[in-house]
mmCIF file of C-alpha atoms in Angstrom:
data_model
loop_
_atom_site.group_PDB
_atom_site.id
_atom_site.type_symbol
_atom_site.label_atom_id
_atom_site.label_comp_id
_atom_site.label_asym_id
_atom_site.label_seq_id
_atom_site.Cartn_x
_atom_site.Cartn_y
_atom_site.Cartn_z
ATOM 1 C CA MET P 1 64.487 66.245 -15.652
ATOM 2 C CA THR P 2 64.825 65.819 -11.905
ATOM 3 C CA GLU P 3 63.907 62.396 -10.631
ATOM 4 C CA ILE P 4 61.736 62.450 -7.508
ATOM 5 C CA THR P 5 62.509 59.750 -4.985
ATOM 6 C CA PRO P 6 59.385 58.483 -3.172
ATOM 7 C CA GLN P 7 59.532 59.133 0.564
ATOM 8 C CA PRO P 8 58.764 56.248 2.885
ATOM 9 C CA GLY P 9 55.585 56.513 4.937
ATOM 10 C CA PRO P 10 55.576 56.786 8.719
ATOM 11 C CA ARG P 11 56.507 53.675 10.648
ATOM 12 C CA LEU P 12 53.757 51.728 12.334
ATOM 13 C CA ARG P 13 53.802 51.961 16.126
ATOM 14 C CA VAL P 14 52.798 48.642 17.623
ATOM 15 C CA LEU P 15 52.003 47.833 21.253
ATOM 16 C CA ILE P 16 51.980 44.142 22.170
ATOM 17 C CA LEU P 17 50.519 43.161 25.543
ATOM 18 C CA GLY P 18 51.908 39.723 26.293
ATOM 19 C CA GLY P 19 55.070 40.035 24.235
ATOM 20 C CA THR P 20 56.560 36.695 25.268
ATOM 21 C CA SER P 21 53.718 34.524 23.959
ATOM 22 C CA GLY P 22 54.592 32.383 20.960
ATOM 23 C CA ILE P 23 51.960 33.929 18.703
ATOM 24 C CA ALA P 24 52.878 37.451 19.846
ATOM 25 C CA GLU P 25 56.567 36.887 19.127
ATOM 26 C CA ALA P 26 55.830 35.507 15.663
ATOM 27 C CA THR P 27 53.551 38.486 14.954
ATOM 28 C CA ALA P 28 56.184 40.928 16.206
ATOM 29 C CA ARG P 29 58.652 39.472 13.711
ATOM 30 C CA LEU P 30 56.256 40.304 10.881
ATOM 31 C CA TYR P 31 55.979 43.876 12.114
ATOM 32 C CA ALA P 32 59.752 44.077 12.497
ATOM 33 C CA ALA P 33 60.213 43.098 8.847
ATOM 34 C CA GLU P 34 58.076 46.144 7.988
ATOM 35 C CA GLY P 35 60.331 48.415 10.035
ATOM 36 C CA ALA P 36 57.712 49.075 12.714
ATOM 37 C CA ASP P 37 58.376 50.563 16.142
ATOM 38 C CA ILE P 38 57.408 47.898 18.685
ATOM 39 C CA LEU P 39 56.852 47.950 22.443
ATOM 40 C CA LEU P 40 56.644 44.546 24.111
ATOM 41 C CA VAL P 41 54.917 44.370 27.494
ATOM 42 C CA GLY P 42 55.100 41.501 29.965
ATOM 43 C CA ARG P 43 56.637 40.308 33.236
ATOM 44 C CA ASP P 44 59.784 38.443 32.132
ATOM 45 C CA ARG P 45 62.367 41.140 31.390
ATOM 46 C CA THR P 46 65.068 38.691 30.360
ATOM 47 C CA LYS P 47 62.884 37.037 27.745
ATOM 48 C CA LEU P 48 61.435 40.356 26.575
ATOM 49 C CA ASP P 49 64.928 41.803 26.128
ATOM 50 C CA THR P 50 65.983 38.748 24.108
ATOM 51 C CA ILE P 51 62.956 39.042 21.830
ATOM 52 C CA ALA P 52 63.447 42.801 21.433
ATOM 53 C CA ALA P 53 67.084 42.318 20.427
ATOM 54 C CA ASP P 54 66.018 39.786 17.818
ATOM 55 C CA LEU P 55 63.375 42.169 16.455
ATOM 56 C CA GLY P 56 66.035 44.838 16.054
ATOM 57 C CA VAL P 57 68.114 42.480 13.938
ATOM 58 C CA ARG P 58 65.024 41.672 11.857
ATOM 59 C CA GLY P 59 64.503 45.317 10.909
ATOM 60 C CA ALA P 60 62.349 46.926 13.603
ATOM 61 C CA GLY P 61 62.683 50.708 13.719
ATOM 62 C CA ARG P 62 62.643 50.458 17.518
ATOM 63 C CA ALA P 63 62.074 47.463 19.765
ATOM 64 C CA GLU P 64 61.595 48.292 23.424
ATOM 65 C CA VAL P 65 60.170 46.571 26.471
ATOM 66 C CA ALA P 66 58.000 47.550 29.431
ATOM 67 C CA ILE P 67 57.410 45.489 32.567
ATOM 68 C CA SER P 68 53.856 45.045 33.798
ATOM 69 C CA ASP P 69 51.752 42.358 35.448
ATOM 70 C CA LEU P 70 49.073 42.410 32.767
ATOM 71 C CA ALA P 71 46.849 40.039 34.718
ATOM 72 C CA ALA P 72 46.488 42.543 37.568
ATOM 73 C CA PRO P 73 46.431 46.086 36.176
ATOM 74 C CA ALA P 74 46.141 48.763 38.837
ATOM 75 C CA ASP P 75 44.987 51.315 36.262
ATOM 76 C CA ALA P 76 44.858 49.934 32.716
ATOM 77 C CA ALA P 77 44.004 53.293 31.151
ATOM 78 C CA ALA P 78 46.930 55.089 32.789
ATOM 79 C CA GLU P 79 49.381 52.308 31.981
ATOM 80 C CA LEU P 80 48.197 52.121 28.386
ATOM 81 C CA SER P 81 48.603 55.860 27.997
ATOM 82 C CA GLY P 82 52.168 55.508 29.270
ATOM 83 C CA PHE P 83 52.929 52.716 26.813
ATOM 84 C CA ALA P 84 51.567 54.818 23.940
ATOM 85 C CA ALA P 85 53.694 57.770 25.065
ATOM 86 C CA THR P 86 56.797 55.565 25.016
ATOM 87 C CA LEU P 87 56.087 54.762 21.366
ATOM 88 C CA GLY P 88 55.226 58.367 20.542
ATOM 89 C CA GLY P 89 51.685 57.270 19.718
ATOM 90 C CA VAL P 90 50.130 53.925 18.819
ATOM 91 C CA ASP P 91 48.623 52.488 15.636
ATOM 92 C CA HIS P 92 48.080 48.814 16.466
ATOM 93 C CA ILE P 93 47.441 47.214 19.866
ATOM 94 C CA LEU P 94 47.662 43.433 20.234
ATOM 95 C CA VAL P 95 46.313 41.745 23.381
ATOM 96 C CA ALA P 96 48.016 38.375 23.311
ATOM 97 C CA TYR P 97 48.497 37.016 26.840
ATOM 98 C CA GLY P 98 46.558 34.329 28.673
ATOM 99 C CA ILE P 99 46.722 31.035 30.559
ATOM 100 C CA LEU P 100 45.124 27.703 29.751
ATOM 101 C CA GLY P 101 44.934 26.438 33.315
ATOM 102 C CA ASP P 102 43.869 22.957 34.362
ATOM 103 C CA GLN P 103 40.194 22.144 33.806
ATOM 104 C CA ALA P 104 40.096 19.303 36.347
ATOM 105 C CA GLU P 105 41.601 21.531 39.032
ATOM 106 C CA ALA P 106 39.341 24.458 38.121
ATOM 107 C CA ALA P 107 36.248 22.236 38.372
ATOM 108 C CA ARG P 108 36.984 21.410 42.022
ATOM 109 C CA ASP P 109 38.921 24.485 43.187
ATOM 110 C CA ALA P 110 37.179 27.859 43.001
ATOM 111 C CA ALA P 111 40.477 29.722 43.337
ATOM 112 C CA ALA P 112 41.921 27.951 40.290
ATOM 113 C CA ALA P 113 38.793 28.715 38.267
ATOM 114 C CA GLU P 114 38.905 32.341 39.373
ATOM 115 C CA ARG P 115 42.527 32.619 38.278
ATOM 116 C CA ILE P 116 41.650 31.383 34.771
ATOM 117 C CA MET P 117 38.741 33.812 34.538
ATOM 118 C CA THR P 118 40.716 36.742 35.956
ATOM 119 C CA VAL P 119 43.626 36.384 33.561
ATOM 120 C CA ASN P 120 41.706 35.483 30.421
ATOM 121 C CA PHE P 121 38.665 37.723 30.855
ATOM 122 C CA ASN P 122 38.710 40.265 33.690
ATOM 123 C CA SER P 123 42.169 41.687 33.089
ATOM 124 C CA ALA P 124 41.975 41.328 29.298
ATOM 125 C CA ALA P 125 38.645 43.178 29.359
ATOM 126 C CA ALA P 126 40.236 46.040 31.295
ATOM 127 C CA TRP P 127 42.994 46.401 28.683
ATOM 128 C CA CYS P 128 40.541 46.118 25.792
ATOM 129 C CA LEU P 129 38.254 48.806 27.190
ATOM 130 C CA ALA P 130 41.207 51.109 27.845
ATOM 131 C CA ALA P 131 42.490 50.471 24.314
ATOM 132 C CA ALA P 132 39.046 51.155 22.853
ATOM 133 C CA ASN P 133 38.886 54.530 24.571
ATOM 134 C CA LEU P 134 42.396 55.458 23.456
ATOM 135 C CA LEU P 135 41.815 54.474 19.816
ATOM 136 C CA GLU P 136 38.411 56.144 19.712
ATOM 137 C CA SER P 137 39.881 59.370 21.091
ATOM 138 C CA GLN P 138 42.390 59.481 18.224
ATOM 139 C CA GLY P 139 39.861 58.309 15.621
ATOM 140 C CA ARG P 140 42.032 55.570 14.132
ATOM 141 C CA GLY P 141 44.064 52.463 14.877
ATOM 142 C CA SER P 142 43.466 48.745 15.394
ATOM 143 C CA LEU P 143 42.826 46.595 18.434
ATOM 144 C CA VAL P 144 43.500 42.900 17.787
ATOM 145 C CA VAL P 145 42.726 40.425 20.568
ATOM 146 C CA LEU P 146 43.598 36.742 20.731
ATOM 147 C CA GLY P 147 40.556 34.682 21.643
ATOM 148 C CA SER P 148 40.118 30.958 21.102
ATOM 149 C CA VAL P 149 37.861 28.477 19.350
ATOM 150 C CA ALA P 150 37.305 27.122 22.880
ATOM 151 C CA GLY P 151 34.875 29.981 23.426
ATOM 152 C CA ASP P 152 32.493 28.829 20.699
ATOM 153 C CA ARG P 153 30.831 26.054 22.709
ATOM 154 C CA GLY P 154 31.266 24.791 26.257
ATOM 155 C CA ARG P 155 33.060 21.449 26.250
ATOM 156 C CA ARG P 156 33.893 19.247 29.234
ATOM 157 C CA GLN P 157 37.630 19.348 28.508
ATOM 158 C CA ASN P 158 38.067 23.123 28.938
ATOM 159 C CA PHE P 159 34.807 24.869 29.752
ATOM 160 C CA VAL P 160 36.248 27.277 32.350
ATOM 161 C CA TYR P 161 38.874 28.552 29.918
ATOM 162 C CA GLY P 162 36.244 28.485 27.165
ATOM 163 C CA ALA P 163 33.833 30.555 29.257
ATOM 164 C CA ALA P 164 36.478 33.257 29.746
ATOM 165 C CA LYS P 165 37.213 33.340 26.024
ATOM 166 C CA ALA P 166 33.495 33.435 25.188
ATOM 167 C CA GLY P 167 33.085 36.491 27.395
ATOM 168 C CA LEU P 168 36.093 38.152 25.791
ATOM 169 C CA ALA P 169 34.646 37.432 22.346
ATOM 170 C CA ALA P 170 31.391 39.206 23.205
ATOM 171 C CA LEU P 171 33.329 42.172 24.564
ATOM 172 C CA VAL P 172 35.562 42.577 21.509
ATOM 173 C CA GLU P 173 32.648 42.131 19.097
ATOM 174 C CA GLY P 174 30.835 44.854 21.045
ATOM 175 C CA ILE P 175 33.838 47.155 20.721
ATOM 176 C CA ALA P 176 33.936 46.448 16.983
ATOM 177 C CA HIS P 177 30.259 47.395 16.770
ATOM 178 C CA ARG P 178 30.967 50.555 18.749
ATOM 179 C CA PHE P 179 33.762 51.415 16.294
ATOM 180 C CA ALA P 180 31.637 50.780 13.198
ATOM 181 C CA ALA P 181 31.103 54.453 12.421
ATOM 182 C CA THR P 182 34.045 56.044 14.221
ATOM 183 C CA GLY P 183 37.270 55.032 12.418
ATOM 184 C CA PRO P 184 39.233 52.495 14.511
ATOM 185 C CA ARG P 185 38.784 48.743 14.163
ATOM 186 C CA ALA P 186 38.595 45.882 16.671
ATOM 187 C CA VAL P 187 39.151 42.265 15.719
ATOM 188 C CA LEU P 188 38.981 39.016 17.662
ATOM 189 C CA VAL P 189 41.283 36.322 16.277
ATOM 190 C CA LYS P 190 40.277 32.793 17.290
ATOM 191 C CA PRO P 191 43.159 30.346 16.922
ATOM 192 C CA GLY P 192 42.674 26.623 17.004
ATOM 193 C CA PRO P 193 45.243 24.449 18.837
ATOM 194 C CA THR P 194 48.662 26.030 18.333
ATOM 195 C CA ILE P 195 52.148 24.751 19.098
ATOM 196 C CA THR P 196 53.250 27.194 21.806
ATOM 197 C CA ALA P 197 54.421 27.051 25.419
ATOM 198 C CA MET P 198 50.768 27.136 26.546
ATOM 199 C CA THR P 199 50.113 23.721 24.983
ATOM 200 C CA ALA P 200 53.463 22.151 25.890
ATOM 201 C CA GLY P 201 51.881 19.355 27.940
ATOM 202 C CA MET P 202 49.573 18.166 25.166
ATOM 203 C CA THR P 203 50.039 15.638 22.384
ATOM 204 C CA ARG P 204 50.562 18.118 19.552
ATOM 205 C CA LYS P 205 50.200 15.989 16.453
ATOM 206 C CA GLY P 206 47.795 16.035 13.540
ATOM 207 C CA LEU P 207 46.636 18.358 10.802
ATOM 208 C CA LEU P 208 44.592 20.551 13.139
ATOM 209 C CA TRP P 209 47.638 21.824 15.023
ATOM 210 C CA ALA P 210 49.023 25.130 13.728
ATOM 211 C CA LYS P 211 52.441 26.708 14.083
ATOM 212 C CA PRO P 212 52.536 30.168 15.673
ATOM 213 C CA GLU P 213 53.837 31.649 12.405
ATOM 214 C CA ALA P 214 50.651 30.595 10.603
ATOM 215 C CA VAL P 215 48.455 32.211 13.251
ATOM 216 C CA ALA P 216 50.678 35.319 13.279
ATOM 217 C CA ALA P 217 50.074 35.855 9.574
ATOM 218 C CA VAL P 218 46.322 35.916 10.266
ATOM 219 C CA VAL P 219 46.780 38.294 13.194
ATOM 220 C CA ARG P 220 48.851 40.709 11.109
ATOM 221 C CA ARG P 221 46.277 40.767 8.293
ATOM 222 C CA ALA P 222 43.435 41.206 10.765
ATOM 223 C CA ALA P 223 44.944 44.473 11.982
ATOM 224 C CA ASP P 224 44.454 45.946 8.497
ATOM 225 C CA LYS P 225 41.342 44.313 7.062
ATOM 226 C CA GLY P 226 38.627 41.718 7.478
ATOM 227 C CA GLY P 227 35.664 41.208 9.746
ATOM 228 C CA PRO P 228 35.424 41.548 13.525
ATOM 229 C CA VAL P 229 35.941 37.792 14.044
ATOM 230 C CA VAL P 230 38.677 35.843 12.257
ATOM 231 C CA TYR P 231 39.610 32.171 12.695
ATOM 232 C CA ALA P 232 43.207 30.987 12.507
ATOM 233 C CA PRO P 233 43.730 28.933 10.446
ATOM 234 C CA TRP P 234 40.629 29.693 8.369
ATOM 235 C CA PHE P 235 39.184 26.174 8.415
ATOM 236 C CA TRP P 236 38.340 26.442 12.115
ATOM 237 C CA ARG P 237 35.399 28.662 11.195
ATOM 238 C CA PHE P 238 33.728 25.673 9.521
ATOM 239 C CA ILE P 239 34.785 23.130 12.141
ATOM 240 C CA MET P 240 33.326 25.262 14.927
ATOM 241 C CA LEU P 241 30.194 25.967 12.888
ATOM 242 C CA ILE P 242 29.518 22.225 12.864
ATOM 243 C CA ILE P 243 30.324 21.846 16.566
ATOM 244 C CA ARG P 244 28.083 24.753 17.559
ATOM 245 C CA PHE P 245 25.082 23.305 15.747
ATOM 246 C CA LEU P 246 25.438 19.669 16.778
ATOM 247 C CA PRO P 247 22.335 18.535 18.686
ATOM 248 C CA ALA P 248 23.012 17.966 22.386
ATOM 249 C CA SER P 249 22.105 14.272 21.979
ATOM 250 C CA ILE P 250 25.110 13.868 19.664
ATOM 251 C CA PHE P 251 27.401 16.481 21.217
ATOM 252 C CA ASN P 252 27.157 14.921 24.696
ATOM 253 C CA ARG P 253 28.515 11.621 23.388
ATOM 254 C CA LEU P 254 31.690 13.254 22.059
ATOM 255 C CA ASP P 255 34.852 13.332 24.155
ATOM 256 C CA ILE P 256 36.027 16.772 23.050
#
């Protein structure tokens, strides 16, 4: 009797916008372990090349880089189409870049506030809409976008950044609703405070701080299954539920 050897399935083709972010790099390593083809997009070629080389060692089928100023896309749809062509098609798209900015500066300087909004909402929205059109045209695939728990309620410590993330949340949830009967999926992942370069100036101690690897595991699962909004780690869903429903008389006394 002839033994039939199972043939491996096609490799996932993964596009990561913001490939040098800590969460993106940790997520890319998970994809690499699956043998996926990965295209990392960002501005820092040296860092992207280093990450790509590491992904190759970790098992990626292909690990390539593309240089783009994601915060100022001239034509997001055309660029995205080019990225997909480089991969030979795309299955998963991760939008993972952003800036925290300085709330005190943004509160007094309109240009600083505009920069936070432009990077975290305007440009991200352009990429998300382009990705939605691409995935809808092929009838399959996943768009996963990194949001933030900061978007759940305006707080004095980061309300400009939070406003941008709140807008992005509404956009991605709308795309998920649009996809409901068409095949692709869109997911917003809302991390809590995470130990990455973005939070380097903060006191990063306590049980509420997550490592990028923990958030990456949530991101990777979200590309395959789950609802349109996922918190990372999971307990932030309940923390933010409490914060959202606190009466203003109590909320306004909190220094958060």
